[in-house]
Amino acid sequence: GAVVSQHPSWVICKSGTSVKIECRSLDFQATTMFWYRQFPKQSLMLMATSNEGSKATYEQGVEKDKFLINHASLTLSTLTVTSAHPEDSSFYICSARDLINEQFFGPGTRLTVL
Amino acid sequence: DAKTTQPTSMDCAEGRAANLPCNHSTISGNEYVYWYRQIHSQGPQYIIHGLKNNETNEMASLIITEDRKSSTLILPHATLRDTAVYYCIVRVAPSNQGGKLIFGQGTELSVKP
């Protein structure tokens, strides 16, 4: 099946720094990618939808200036958490949609902000 | 997209069938029923999906009622590795690029020896 990777798998950073998470579709082209966030014991929450070559669409309540999304190619989307704070600590999961619009998920990135 | 309702948790004995129910009473005619599962600290894994006919693959079977207001995911011979949170999601057809996967709370399935 289709494979989606994320890098890094985990990251620890100091409060106030920015962190970039990469999401790659390894064996298919993805015109659309999605970013989710998951807090402990909770379900996945959709943050934003990114389309290759255009601006991301953010869900209500998600700050677009804090969570910068770039989808520069058909196989790569990045999420940058700017000026991270401890409350941004979470499990970030990306998902990529293939050309027949099925959706595949990455393994997730665990972000811990000290 | 229509909302789904699932039990919060279920237990199942190893080797027995696990039957996970899902209610989606407001499902509309162009919406599919999808099932994903998430093993602890991993990304969600696709299991199966269907529109109105029952479906079966190597992982599971999906039974959808005739009125499409509910469905059941069946894991025929549960193993300890099937312990996970199972999500039932209703979304528009894959051919519709506007469809998004919105996750509810899911069912935490514990398979016990």
mmCIF file with all atom_site columns, C-alpha atoms in Angstrom:
data_model
loop_
_atom_site.group_PDB
_atom_site.id
_atom_site.type_symbol
_atom_site.label_atom_id
_atom_site.label_alt_id
_atom_site.label_comp_id
_atom_site.label_asym_id
_atom_site.label_entity_id
_atom_site.label_seq_id
_atom_site.pdbx_PDB_ins_code
_atom_site.Cartn_x
_atom_site.Cartn_y
_atom_site.Cartn_z
_atom_site.occupancy
_atom_site.B_iso_or_equiv
_atom_site.pdbx_formal_charge
_atom_site.auth_seq_id
_atom_site.auth_comp_id
_atom_site.auth_asym_id
_atom_site.auth_atom_id
_atom_site.pdbx_PDB_model_num
ATOM 1   C CA . GLY A 1 1   ? 0.000   0.000   0.000  1.00 0.00 ? 1   GLY A CA 1
ATOM 2   C CA . ALA A 1 2   ? 0.872   3.663   -0.175 1.00 0.00 ? 2   ALA A CA 1
ATOM 3   C CA . VAL A 1 3   ? 3.479   4.858   2.337  1.00 0.00 ? 3   VAL A CA 1
ATOM 4   C CA . VAL A 1 4   ? 3.625   8.196   4.099  1.00 0.00 ? 4   VAL A CA 1
ATOM 5   C CA . SER A 1 5   ? 6.640   9.124   6.190  1.00 0.00 ? 5   SER A CA 1
ATOM 6   C CA . GLN A 1 6   ? 7.211   11.848  8.757  1.00 0.00 ? 6   GLN A CA 1
ATOM 7   C CA . HIS A 1 7   ? 10.406  13.362  10.036 1.00 0.00 ? 7   HIS A CA 1
ATOM 8   C CA . PRO A 1 8   ? 11.366  13.622  12.763 1.00 0.00 ? 8   PRO A CA 1
ATOM 9   C CA . SER A 1 9   ? 9.485   10.915  14.646 1.00 0.00 ? 9   SER A CA 1
ATOM 10  C CA . TRP A 1 10  ? 10.002  12.851  17.853 1.00 0.00 ? 10  TRP A CA 1
ATOM 11  C CA . VAL A 1 11  ? 11.460  16.220  18.800 1.00 0.00 ? 11  VAL A CA 1
ATOM 12  C CA . ILE A 1 12  ? 12.126  18.089  22.021 1.00 0.00 ? 12  ILE A CA 1
ATOM 13  C CA . CYS A 1 13  ? 12.602  21.844  21.871 1.00 0.00 ? 13  CYS A CA 1
ATOM 14  C CA . LYS A 1 14  ? 12.814  24.846  24.139 1.00 0.00 ? 14  LYS A CA 1
ATOM 15  C CA . SER A 1 15  ? 9.915   27.229  24.555 1.00 0.00 ? 15  SER A CA 1
ATOM 16  C CA . GLY A 1 16  ? 10.027  30.041  22.019 1.00 0.00 ? 16  GLY A CA 1
ATOM 17  C CA . THR A 1 17  ? 11.811  28.117  19.273 1.00 0.00 ? 17  THR A CA 1
ATOM 18  C CA . SER A 1 18  ? 10.316  26.951  15.979 1.00 0.00 ? 18  SER A CA 1
ATOM 19  C CA . VAL A 1 19  ? 10.060  23.345  14.894 1.00 0.00 ? 19  VAL A CA 1
ATOM 20  C CA . LYS A 1 20  ? 9.578   22.006  11.366 1.00 0.00 ? 20  LYS A CA 1
ATOM 21  C CA . ILE A 1 21  ? 7.935   18.636  10.686 1.00 0.00 ? 21  ILE A CA 1
ATOM 22  C CA . GLU A 1 22  ? 8.132   17.028  7.244  1.00 0.00 ? 22  GLU A CA 1
ATOM 23  C CA . CYS A 1 23  ? 5.550   14.770  5.661  1.00 0.00 ? 23  CYS A CA 1
ATOM 24  C CA . ARG A 1 24  ? 6.396   12.800  2.526  1.00 0.00 ? 24  ARG A CA 1
ATOM 25  C CA . SER A 1 25  ? 4.409   10.501  0.276  1.00 0.00 ? 25  SER A CA 1
ATOM 26  C CA . LEU A 1 26  ? 7.028   7.934   -0.697 1.00 0.00 ? 26  LEU A CA 1
ATOM 27  C CA . ASP A 1 27  ? 5.465   6.041   -3.595 1.00 0.00 ? 27  ASP A CA 1
ATOM 28  C CA . PHE A 1 28  ? 2.653   8.230   -4.852 1.00 0.00 ? 28  PHE A CA 1
ATOM 29  C CA . GLN A 1 29  ? 1.871   11.812  -5.682 1.00 0.00 ? 29  GLN A CA 1
ATOM 30  C CA . ALA A 1 30  ? -0.303  13.697  -3.248 1.00 0.00 ? 30  ALA A CA 1
ATOM 31  C CA . THR A 1 31  ? -2.053  16.829  -4.430 1.00 0.00 ? 31  THR A CA 1
ATOM 32  C CA . THR A 1 32  ? -3.673  17.165  -1.011 1.00 0.00 ? 32  THR A CA 1
ATOM 33  C CA . MET A 1 33  ? -2.190  16.601  2.420  1.00 0.00 ? 33  MET A CA 1
ATOM 34  C CA . PHE A 1 34  ? -3.758  16.981  5.832  1.00 0.00 ? 34  PHE A CA 1
ATOM 35  C CA . TRP A 1 35  ? -2.326  17.829  9.233  1.00 0.00 ? 35  TRP A CA 1
ATOM 36  C CA . TYR A 1 36  ? -3.849  16.514  12.444 1.00 0.00 ? 36  TYR A CA 1
ATOM 37  C CA . ARG A 1 37  ? -3.006  17.033  16.093 1.00 0.00 ? 37  ARG A CA 1
ATOM 38  C CA . GLN A 1 38  ? -3.714  14.576  18.867 1.00 0.00 ? 38  GLN A CA 1
ATOM 39  C CA . PHE A 1 39  ? -3.483  15.239  22.594 1.00 0.00 ? 39  PHE A CA 1
ATOM 40  C CA . PRO A 1 40  ? -3.147  12.345  25.085 1.00 0.00 ? 40  PRO A CA 1
ATOM 41  C CA . LYS A 1 41  ? -6.304  10.249  25.465 1.00 0.00 ? 41  LYS A CA 1
ATOM 42  C CA . GLN A 1 42  ? -8.057  12.290  22.763 1.00 0.00 ? 42  GLN A CA 1
ATOM 43  C CA . SER A 1 43  ? -8.984  11.753  19.146 1.00 0.00 ? 43  SER A CA 1
ATOM 44  C CA . LEU A 1 44  ? -7.267  13.241  16.120 1.00 0.00 ? 44  LEU A CA 1
ATOM 45  C CA . MET A 1 45  ? -8.212  16.826  15.391 1.00 0.00 ? 45  MET A CA 1
ATOM 46  C CA . LEU A 1 46  ? -7.885  18.110  11.835 1.00 0.00 ? 46  LEU A CA 1
ATOM 47  C CA . MET A 1 47  ? -5.786  21.280  11.773 1.00 0.00 ? 47  MET A CA 1
ATOM 48  C CA . ALA A 1 48  ? -5.490  22.130  8.110  1.00 0.00 ? 48  ALA A CA 1
ATOM 49  C CA . THR A 1 49  ? -5.684  20.941  4.535  1.00 0.00 ? 49  THR A CA 1
ATOM 50  C CA . SER A 1 50  ? -2.858  21.762  2.173  1.00 0.00 ? 50  SER A CA 1
ATOM 51  C CA . ASN A 1 51  ? -2.978  21.634  -1.590 1.00 0.00 ? 51  ASN A CA 1
ATOM 52  C CA . GLU A 1 52  ? 0.171   21.567  -3.675 1.00 0.00 ? 52  GLU A CA 1
ATOM 53  C CA . GLY A 1 53  ? 1.108   25.012  -4.865 1.00 0.00 ? 53  GLY A CA 1
ATOM 54  C CA . SER A 1 54  ? -1.548  26.927  -2.968 1.00 0.00 ? 54  SER A CA 1
ATOM 55  C CA . LYS A 1 55  ? -2.210  28.236  0.517  1.00 0.00 ? 55  LYS A CA 1
ATOM 56  C CA . ALA A 1 56  ? -3.412  25.860  3.208  1.00 0.00 ? 56  ALA A CA 1
ATOM 57  C CA . THR A 1 57  ? -6.965  25.932  4.489  1.00 0.00 ? 57  THR A CA 1
ATOM 58  C CA . TYR A 1 58  ? -7.117  25.975  8.280  1.00 0.00 ? 58  TYR A CA 1
ATOM 59  C CA . GLU A 1 59  ? -9.894  24.592  10.456 1.00 0.00 ? 59  GLU A CA 1
ATOM 60  C CA . GLN A 1 60  ? -11.707 26.943  12.763 1.00 0.00 ? 60  GLN A CA 1
ATOM 61  C CA . GLY A 1 61  ? -9.683  27.844  15.838 1.00 0.00 ? 61  GLY A CA 1
ATOM 62  C CA . VAL A 1 62  ? -6.294  26.925  14.362 1.00 0.00 ? 62  VAL A CA 1
ATOM 63  C CA . GLU A 1 63  ? -3.886  29.868  14.141 1.00 0.00 ? 63  GLU A CA 1
ATOM 64  C CA . LYS A 1 64  ? -2.422  30.028  10.652 1.00 0.00 ? 64  LYS A CA 1
ATOM 65  C CA . ASP A 1 65  ? 0.427   32.300  11.734 1.00 0.00 ? 65  ASP A CA 1
ATOM 66  C CA . LYS A 1 66  ? 1.477   29.851  14.402 1.00 0.00 ? 66  LYS A CA 1
ATOM 67  C CA . PHE A 1 67  ? 1.197   26.673  12.342 1.00 0.00 ? 67  PHE A CA 1
ATOM 68  C CA . LEU A 1 68  ? 2.817   27.415  8.979  1.00 0.00 ? 68  LEU A CA 1
ATOM 69  C CA . ILE A 1 69  ? 2.129   24.863  6.293  1.00 0.00 ? 69  ILE A CA 1
ATOM 70  C CA . ASN A 1 70  ? 4.002   24.611  3.012  1.00 0.00 ? 70  ASN A CA 1
ATOM 71  C CA . HIS A 1 71  ? 3.130   22.109  0.288  1.00 0.00 ? 71  HIS A CA 1
ATOM 72  C CA . ALA A 1 72  ? 5.769   22.900  -2.298 1.00 0.00 ? 72  ALA A CA 1
ATOM 73  C CA . SER A 1 73  ? 5.766   19.611  -4.201 1.00 0.00 ? 73  SER A CA 1
ATOM 74  C CA . LEU A 1 74  ? 3.518   16.645  -4.896 1.00 0.00 ? 74  LEU A CA 1
ATOM 75  C CA . THR A 1 75  ? 5.395   14.537  -2.354 1.00 0.00 ? 75  THR A CA 1
ATOM 76  C CA . LEU A 1 76  ? 6.270   16.935  0.459  1.00 0.00 ? 76  LEU A CA 1
ATOM 77  C CA . SER A 1 77  ? 4.379   19.062  2.941  1.00 0.00 ? 77  SER A CA 1
ATOM 78  C CA . THR A 1 78  ? 5.882   20.746  5.974  1.00 0.00 ? 78  THR A CA 1
ATOM 79  C CA . LEU A 1 79  ? 4.354   22.010  9.194  1.00 0.00 ? 79  LEU A CA 1
ATOM 80  C CA . THR A 1 80  ? 6.280   24.604  11.160 1.00 0.00 ? 80  THR A CA 1
ATOM 81  C CA . VAL A 1 81  ? 5.224   25.281  14.720 1.00 0.00 ? 81  VAL A CA 1
ATOM 82  C CA . THR A 1 82  ? 6.445   28.820  15.336 1.00 0.00 ? 82  THR A CA 1
ATOM 83  C CA . SER A 1 83  ? 7.386   30.129  18.779 1.00 0.00 ? 83  SER A CA 1
ATOM 84  C CA . ALA A 1 84  ? 6.425   26.834  20.354 1.00 0.00 ? 84  ALA A CA 1
ATOM 85  C CA . HIS A 1 85  ? 5.107   26.734  23.906 1.00 0.00 ? 85  HIS A CA 1
ATOM 86  C CA . PRO A 1 86  ? 4.472   23.791  26.253 1.00 0.00 ? 86  PRO A CA 1
ATOM 87  C CA . GLU A 1 87  ? 0.776   23.758  25.332 1.00 0.00 ? 87  GLU A CA 1
ATOM 88  C CA . ASP A 1 88  ? 1.825   22.960  21.737 1.00 0.00 ? 88  ASP A CA 1
ATOM 89  C CA . SER A 1 89  ? 3.255   19.652  22.935 1.00 0.00 ? 89  SER A CA 1
ATOM 90  C CA . SER A 1 90  ? 1.271   17.031  21.074 1.00 0.00 ? 90  SER A CA 1
ATOM 91  C CA . PHE A 1 91  ? 1.324   14.194  18.561 1.00 0.00 ? 91  PHE A CA 1
ATOM 92  C CA . TYR A 1 92  ? 1.224   15.635  15.032 1.00 0.00 ? 92  TYR A CA 1
ATOM 93  C CA . ILE A 1 93  ? 0.066   13.338  12.249 1.00 0.00 ? 93  ILE A CA 1
ATOM 94  C CA . CYS A 1 94  ? -0.007  14.025  8.549  1.00 0.00 ? 94  CYS A CA 1
ATOM 95  C CA . SER A 1 95  ? -2.059  12.329  5.892  1.00 0.00 ? 95  SER A CA 1
ATOM 96  C CA . ALA A 1 96  ? -1.755  12.303  2.119  1.00 0.00 ? 96  ALA A CA 1
ATOM 97  C CA . ARG A 1 97  ? -4.428  11.764  -0.479 1.00 0.00 ? 97  ARG A CA 1
ATOM 98  C CA . ASP A 1 98  ? -3.524  9.858   -3.629 1.00 0.00 ? 98  ASP A CA 1
ATOM 99  C CA . LEU A 1 99  ? -4.777  10.371  -7.159 1.00 0.00 ? 99  LEU A CA 1
ATOM 100 C CA . ILE A 1 100 ? -7.901  8.256   -6.557 1.00 0.00 ? 100 ILE A CA 1
ATOM 101 C CA . ASN A 1 101 ? -8.539  10.264  -3.385 1.00 0.00 ? 101 ASN A CA 1
ATOM 102 C CA . GLU A 1 102 ? -7.801  7.577   -0.835 1.00 0.00 ? 102 GLU A CA 1
ATOM 103 C CA . GLN A 1 103 ? -6.084  8.871   2.277  1.00 0.00 ? 103 GLN A CA 1
ATOM 104 C CA . PHE A 1 104 ? -3.010  7.404   3.975  1.00 0.00 ? 104 PHE A CA 1
ATOM 105 C CA . PHE A 1 105 ? -1.488  8.410   7.291  1.00 0.00 ? 105 PHE A CA 1
ATOM 106 C CA . GLY A 1 106 ? 2.037   8.971   8.456  1.00 0.00 ? 106 GLY A CA 1
ATOM 107 C CA . PRO A 1 107 ? 3.414   7.465   11.682 1.00 0.00 ? 107 PRO A CA 1
ATOM 108 C CA . GLY A 1 108 ? 3.196   10.754  13.570 1.00 0.00 ? 108 GLY A CA 1
ATOM 109 C CA . THR A 1 109 ? 5.665   13.136  15.220 1.00 0.00 ? 109 THR A CA 1
ATOM 110 C CA . ARG A 1 110 ? 5.784   13.545  18.987 1.00 0.00 ? 110 ARG A CA 1
ATOM 111 C CA . LEU A 1 111 ? 6.582   17.176  19.889 1.00 0.00 ? 111 LEU A CA 1
ATOM 112 C CA . THR A 1 112 ? 7.588   18.057  23.430 1.00 0.00 ? 112 THR A CA 1
ATOM 113 C CA . VAL A 1 113 ? 8.151   21.722  24.264 1.00 0.00 ? 113 VAL A CA 1
ATOM 114 C CA . LEU A 1 114 ? 10.050  22.384  27.471 1.00 0.00 ? 114 LEU A CA 1
ATOM 115 C CA . ASP B 2 1   ? -20.133 14.959  6.966  1.00 0.00 ? 1   ASP B CA 1
ATOM 116 C CA . ALA B 2 2   ? -22.489 12.892  9.114  1.00 0.00 ? 2   ALA B CA 1
ATOM 117 C CA . LYS B 2 3   ? -21.680 12.297  12.779 1.00 0.00 ? 3   LYS B CA 1
ATOM 118 C CA . THR B 2 4   ? -20.983 8.818   14.115 1.00 0.00 ? 4   THR B CA 1
ATOM 119 C CA . THR B 2 5   ? -21.566 7.280   17.548 1.00 0.00 ? 5   THR B CA 1
ATOM 120 C CA . GLN B 2 6   ? -19.481 4.415   18.899 1.00 0.00 ? 6   GLN B CA 1
ATOM 121 C CA . PRO B 2 7   ? -19.159 2.754   22.307 1.00 0.00 ? 7   PRO B CA 1
ATOM 122 C CA . THR B 2 8   ? -16.234 4.135   24.261 1.00 0.00 ? 8   THR B CA 1
ATOM 123 C CA . SER B 2 9   ? -14.628 0.771   24.945 1.00 0.00 ? 9   SER B CA 1
ATOM 124 C CA . MET B 2 10  ? -15.030 -2.966  24.393 1.00 0.00 ? 10  MET B CA 1
ATOM 125 C CA . ASP B 2 11  ? -13.261 -6.123  25.457 1.00 0.00 ? 11  ASP B CA 1
ATOM 126 C CA . CYS B 2 12  ? -12.799 -9.243  23.382 1.00 0.00 ? 12  CYS B CA 1
ATOM 127 C CA . ALA B 2 13  ? -11.217 -12.611 24.110 1.00 0.00 ? 13  ALA B CA 1
ATOM 128 C CA . GLU B 2 14  ? -8.279  -13.594 21.950 1.00 0.00 ? 14  GLU B CA 1
ATOM 129 C CA . GLY B 2 15  ? -9.330  -15.845 19.081 1.00 0.00 ? 15  GLY B CA 1
ATOM 130 C CA . ARG B 2 16  ? -12.969 -14.763 19.230 1.00 0.00 ? 16  ARG B CA 1
ATOM 131 C CA . ALA B 2 17  ? -14.717 -12.434 16.830 1.00 0.00 ? 17  ALA B CA 1
ATOM 132 C CA . ALA B 2 18  ? -14.757 -8.758  17.725 1.00 0.00 ? 18  ALA B CA 1
ATOM 133 C CA . ASN B 2 19  ? -17.911 -6.928  16.632 1.00 0.00 ? 19  ASN B CA 1
ATOM 134 C CA . LEU B 2 20  ? -17.626 -3.157  16.774 1.00 0.00 ? 20  LEU B CA 1
ATOM 135 C CA . PRO B 2 21  ? -20.853 -1.203  16.217 1.00 0.00 ? 21  PRO B CA 1
ATOM 136 C CA . CYS B 2 22  ? -21.262 2.286   14.800 1.00 0.00 ? 22  CYS B CA 1
ATOM 137 C CA . ASN B 2 23  ? -24.351 4.449   14.462 1.00 0.00 ? 23  ASN B CA 1
ATOM 138 C CA . HIS B 2 24  ? -24.556 6.985   11.645 1.00 0.00 ? 24  HIS B CA 1
ATOM 139 C CA . SER B 2 25  ? -28.247 7.780   11.486 1.00 0.00 ? 25  SER B CA 1
ATOM 140 C CA . THR B 2 26  ? -27.778 11.044  9.553  1.00 0.00 ? 26  THR B CA 1
ATOM 141 C CA . ILE B 2 27  ? -25.714 9.523   6.772  1.00 0.00 ? 27  ILE B CA 1
ATOM 142 C CA . SER B 2 28  ? -26.642 10.803  3.327  1.00 0.00 ? 28  SER B CA 1
ATOM 143 C CA . GLY B 2 29  ? -26.820 8.923   0.071  1.00 0.00 ? 29  GLY B CA 1
ATOM 144 C CA . ASN B 2 30  ? -23.388 9.891   -1.219 1.00 0.00 ? 30  ASN B CA 1
ATOM 145 C CA . GLU B 2 31  ? -21.495 9.168   1.997  1.00 0.00 ? 31  GLU B CA 1
ATOM 146 C CA . TYR B 2 32  ? -19.344 6.132   2.607  1.00 0.00 ? 32  TYR B CA 1
ATOM 147 C CA . VAL B 2 33  ? -18.571 4.409   5.903  1.00 0.00 ? 33  VAL B CA 1
ATOM 148 C CA . TYR B 2 34  ? -14.849 4.135   6.616  1.00 0.00 ? 34  TYR B CA 1
ATOM 149 C CA . TRP B 2 35  ? -13.059 2.309   9.406  1.00 0.00 ? 35  TRP B CA 1
ATOM 150 C CA . TYR B 2 36  ? -9.575  3.109   10.638 1.00 0.00 ? 36  TYR B CA 1
ATOM 151 C CA . ARG B 2 37  ? -7.707  1.937   13.694 1.00 0.00 ? 37  ARG B CA 1
ATOM 152 C CA . GLN B 2 38  ? -4.918  3.500   15.697 1.00 0.00 ? 38  GLN B CA 1
ATOM 153 C CA . ILE B 2 39  ? -2.512  1.443   17.704 1.00 0.00 ? 39  ILE B CA 1
ATOM 154 C CA . HIS B 2 40  ? -0.978  3.377   20.568 1.00 0.00 ? 40  HIS B CA 1
ATOM 155 C CA . SER B 2 41  ? 1.408   6.151   19.446 1.00 0.00 ? 41  SER B CA 1
ATOM 156 C CA . GLN B 2 42  ? 1.100   5.304   15.754 1.00 0.00 ? 42  GLN B CA 1
ATOM 157 C CA . GLY B 2 43  ? -0.714  6.873   12.829 1.00 0.00 ? 43  GLY B CA 1
ATOM 158 C CA . PRO B 2 44  ? -4.179  5.587   11.883 1.00 0.00 ? 44  PRO B CA 1
ATOM 159 C CA . GLN B 2 45  ? -4.333  2.506   9.681  1.00 0.00 ? 45  GLN B CA 1
ATOM 160 C CA . TYR B 2 46  ? -7.038  2.019   7.047  1.00 0.00 ? 46  TYR B CA 1
ATOM 161 C CA . ILE B 2 47  ? -9.159  -1.096  7.566  1.00 0.00 ? 47  ILE B CA 1
ATOM 162 C CA . ILE B 2 48  ? -12.129 -1.109  5.202  1.00 0.00 ? 48  ILE B CA 1
ATOM 163 C CA . HIS B 2 49  ? -14.861 1.043   3.723  1.00 0.00 ? 49  HIS B CA 1
ATOM 164 C CA . GLY B 2 50  ? -18.255 0.572   2.083  1.00 0.00 ? 50  GLY B CA 1
ATOM 165 C CA . LEU B 2 51  ? -21.280 2.361   0.689  1.00 0.00 ? 51  LEU B CA 1
ATOM 166 C CA . LYS B 2 52  ? -24.232 0.001   1.125  1.00 0.00 ? 52  LYS B CA 1
ATOM 167 C CA . ASN B 2 53  ? -23.119 -3.536  0.380  1.00 0.00 ? 53  ASN B CA 1
ATOM 168 C CA . ASN B 2 54  ? -21.276 -5.658  2.899  1.00 0.00 ? 54  ASN B CA 1
ATOM 169 C CA . GLU B 2 55  ? -17.549 -5.714  2.329  1.00 0.00 ? 55  GLU B CA 1
ATOM 170 C CA . THR B 2 56  ? -14.763 -8.105  3.291  1.00 0.00 ? 56  THR B CA 1
ATOM 171 C CA . ASN B 2 57  ? -11.007 -7.946  3.000  1.00 0.00 ? 57  ASN B CA 1
ATOM 172 C CA . GLU B 2 58  ? -8.048  -9.669  4.596  1.00 0.00 ? 58  GLU B CA 1
ATOM 173 C CA . MET B 2 59  ? -8.385  -7.622  7.764  1.00 0.00 ? 59  MET B CA 1
ATOM 174 C CA . ALA B 2 60  ? -12.092 -7.429  8.485  1.00 0.00 ? 60  ALA B CA 1
ATOM 175 C CA . SER B 2 61  ? -15.695 -7.507  7.348  1.00 0.00 ? 61  SER B CA 1
ATOM 176 C CA . LEU B 2 62  ? -18.042 -4.547  7.244  1.00 0.00 ? 62  LEU B CA 1
ATOM 177 C CA . ILE B 2 63  ? -21.770 -5.093  7.642  1.00 0.00 ? 63  ILE B CA 1
ATOM 178 C CA . ILE B 2 64  ? -23.977 -2.114  6.772  1.00 0.00 ? 64  ILE B CA 1
ATOM 179 C CA . THR B 2 65  ? -27.684 -2.211  7.606  1.00 0.00 ? 65  THR B CA 1
ATOM 180 C CA . GLU B 2 66  ? -30.169 -1.878  4.804  1.00 0.00 ? 66  GLU B CA 1
ATOM 181 C CA . ASP B 2 67  ? -31.188 1.634   5.894  1.00 0.00 ? 67  ASP B CA 1
ATOM 182 C CA . ARG B 2 68  ? -27.473 2.513   6.213  1.00 0.00 ? 68  ARG B CA 1
ATOM 183 C CA . LYS B 2 69  ? -28.015 4.075   9.612  1.00 0.00 ? 69  LYS B CA 1
ATOM 184 C CA . SER B 2 70  ? -25.586 1.751   11.349 1.00 0.00 ? 70  SER B CA 1
ATOM 185 C CA . SER B 2 71  ? -22.763 -0.621  10.619 1.00 0.00 ? 71  SER B CA 1
ATOM 186 C CA . THR B 2 72  ? -20.615 -3.248  12.317 1.00 0.00 ? 72  THR B CA 1
ATOM 187 C CA . LEU B 2 73  ? -16.944 -3.933  11.847 1.00 0.00 ? 73  LEU B CA 1
ATOM 188 C CA . ILE B 2 74  ? -16.066 -7.568  12.416 1.00 0.00 ? 74  ILE B CA 1
ATOM 189 C CA . LEU B 2 75  ? -12.592 -8.838  13.196 1.00 0.00 ? 75  LEU B CA 1
ATOM 190 C CA . PRO B 2 76  ? -13.173 -12.585 12.763 1.00 0.00 ? 76  PRO B CA 1
ATOM 191 C CA . HIS B 2 77  ? -10.376 -13.900 14.982 1.00 0.00 ? 77  HIS B CA 1
ATOM 192 C CA . ALA B 2 78  ? -9.060  -11.146 17.217 1.00 0.00 ? 78  ALA B CA 1
ATOM 193 C CA . THR B 2 79  ? -5.433  -11.256 18.332 1.00 0.00 ? 79  THR B CA 1
ATOM 194 C CA . LEU B 2 80  ? -3.594  -9.270  20.971 1.00 0.00 ? 80  LEU B CA 1
ATOM 195 C CA . ARG B 2 81  ? -2.184  -7.108  18.182 1.00 0.00 ? 81  ARG B CA 1
ATOM 196 C CA . ASP B 2 82  ? -5.701  -5.957  17.328 1.00 0.00 ? 82  ASP B CA 1
ATOM 197 C CA . THR B 2 83  ? -5.821  -3.967  20.564 1.00 0.00 ? 83  THR B CA 1
ATOM 198 C CA . ALA B 2 84  ? -6.317  -0.401  19.342 1.00 0.00 ? 84  ALA B CA 1
ATOM 199 C CA . VAL B 2 85  ? -8.771  2.477   19.041 1.00 0.00 ? 85  VAL B CA 1
ATOM 200 C CA . TYR B 2 86  ? -11.166 1.869   16.159 1.00 0.00 ? 86  TYR B CA 1
ATOM 201 C CA . TYR B 2 87  ? -12.689 4.835   14.370 1.00 0.00 ? 87  TYR B CA 1
ATOM 202 C CA . CYS B 2 88  ? -15.840 4.755   12.284 1.00 0.00 ? 88  CYS B CA 1
ATOM 203 C CA . ILE B 2 89  ? -15.955 7.739   9.920  1.00 0.00 ? 89  ILE B CA 1
ATOM 204 C CA . VAL B 2 90  ? -18.532 8.857   7.404  1.00 0.00 ? 90  VAL B CA 1
ATOM 205 C CA . ARG B 2 91  ? -17.284 10.844  4.450  1.00 0.00 ? 91  ARG B CA 1
ATOM 206 C CA . VAL B 2 92  ? -18.279 11.720  0.936  1.00 0.00 ? 92  VAL B CA 1
ATOM 207 C CA . ALA B 2 93  ? -17.164 9.520   -1.922 1.00 0.00 ? 93  ALA B CA 1
ATOM 208 C CA . PRO B 2 94  ? -13.407 9.316   -2.588 1.00 0.00 ? 94  PRO B CA 1
ATOM 209 C CA . SER B 2 95  ? -14.044 10.811  -6.009 1.00 0.00 ? 95  SER B CA 1
ATOM 210 C CA . ASN B 2 96  ? -15.190 13.991  -4.300 1.00 0.00 ? 96  ASN B CA 1
ATOM 211 C CA . GLN B 2 97  ? -12.056 15.896  -3.471 1.00 0.00 ? 97  GLN B CA 1
ATOM 212 C CA . GLY B 2 98  ? -13.872 17.944  -0.867 1.00 0.00 ? 98  GLY B CA 1
ATOM 213 C CA . GLY B 2 99  ? -14.225 15.011  1.497  1.00 0.00 ? 99  GLY B CA 1
ATOM 214 C CA . LYS B 2 100 ? -12.226 15.119  4.727  1.00 0.00 ? 100 LYS B CA 1
ATOM 215 C CA . LEU B 2 101 ? -11.713 12.448  7.363  1.00 0.00 ? 101 LEU B CA 1
ATOM 216 C CA . ILE B 2 102 ? -13.075 13.825  10.622 1.00 0.00 ? 102 ILE B CA 1
ATOM 217 C CA . PHE B 2 103 ? -12.391 11.573  13.598 1.00 0.00 ? 103 PHE B CA 1
ATOM 218 C CA . GLY B 2 104 ? -14.790 11.008  16.474 1.00 0.00 ? 104 GLY B CA 1
ATOM 219 C CA . GLN B 2 105 ? -13.814 9.465   19.791 1.00 0.00 ? 105 GLN B CA 1
ATOM 220 C CA . GLY B 2 106 ? -13.702 5.888   18.525 1.00 0.00 ? 106 GLY B CA 1
ATOM 221 C CA . THR B 2 107 ? -13.931 2.587   20.391 1.00 0.00 ? 107 THR B CA 1
ATOM 222 C CA . GLU B 2 108 ? -10.996 1.385   22.450 1.00 0.00 ? 108 GLU B CA 1
ATOM 223 C CA . LEU B 2 109 ? -10.854 -2.359  21.834 1.00 0.00 ? 109 LEU B CA 1
ATOM 224 C CA . SER B 2 110 ? -8.899  -4.459  24.319 1.00 0.00 ? 110 SER B CA 1
ATOM 225 C CA . VAL B 2 111 ? -8.181  -8.015  23.241 1.00 0.00 ? 111 VAL B CA 1
ATOM 226 C CA . LYS B 2 112 ? -7.444  -10.157 26.263 1.00 0.00 ? 112 LYS B CA 1
ATOM 227 C CA . PRO B 2 113 ? -5.651  -13.519 26.461 1.00 0.00 ? 113 PRO B CA 1
#
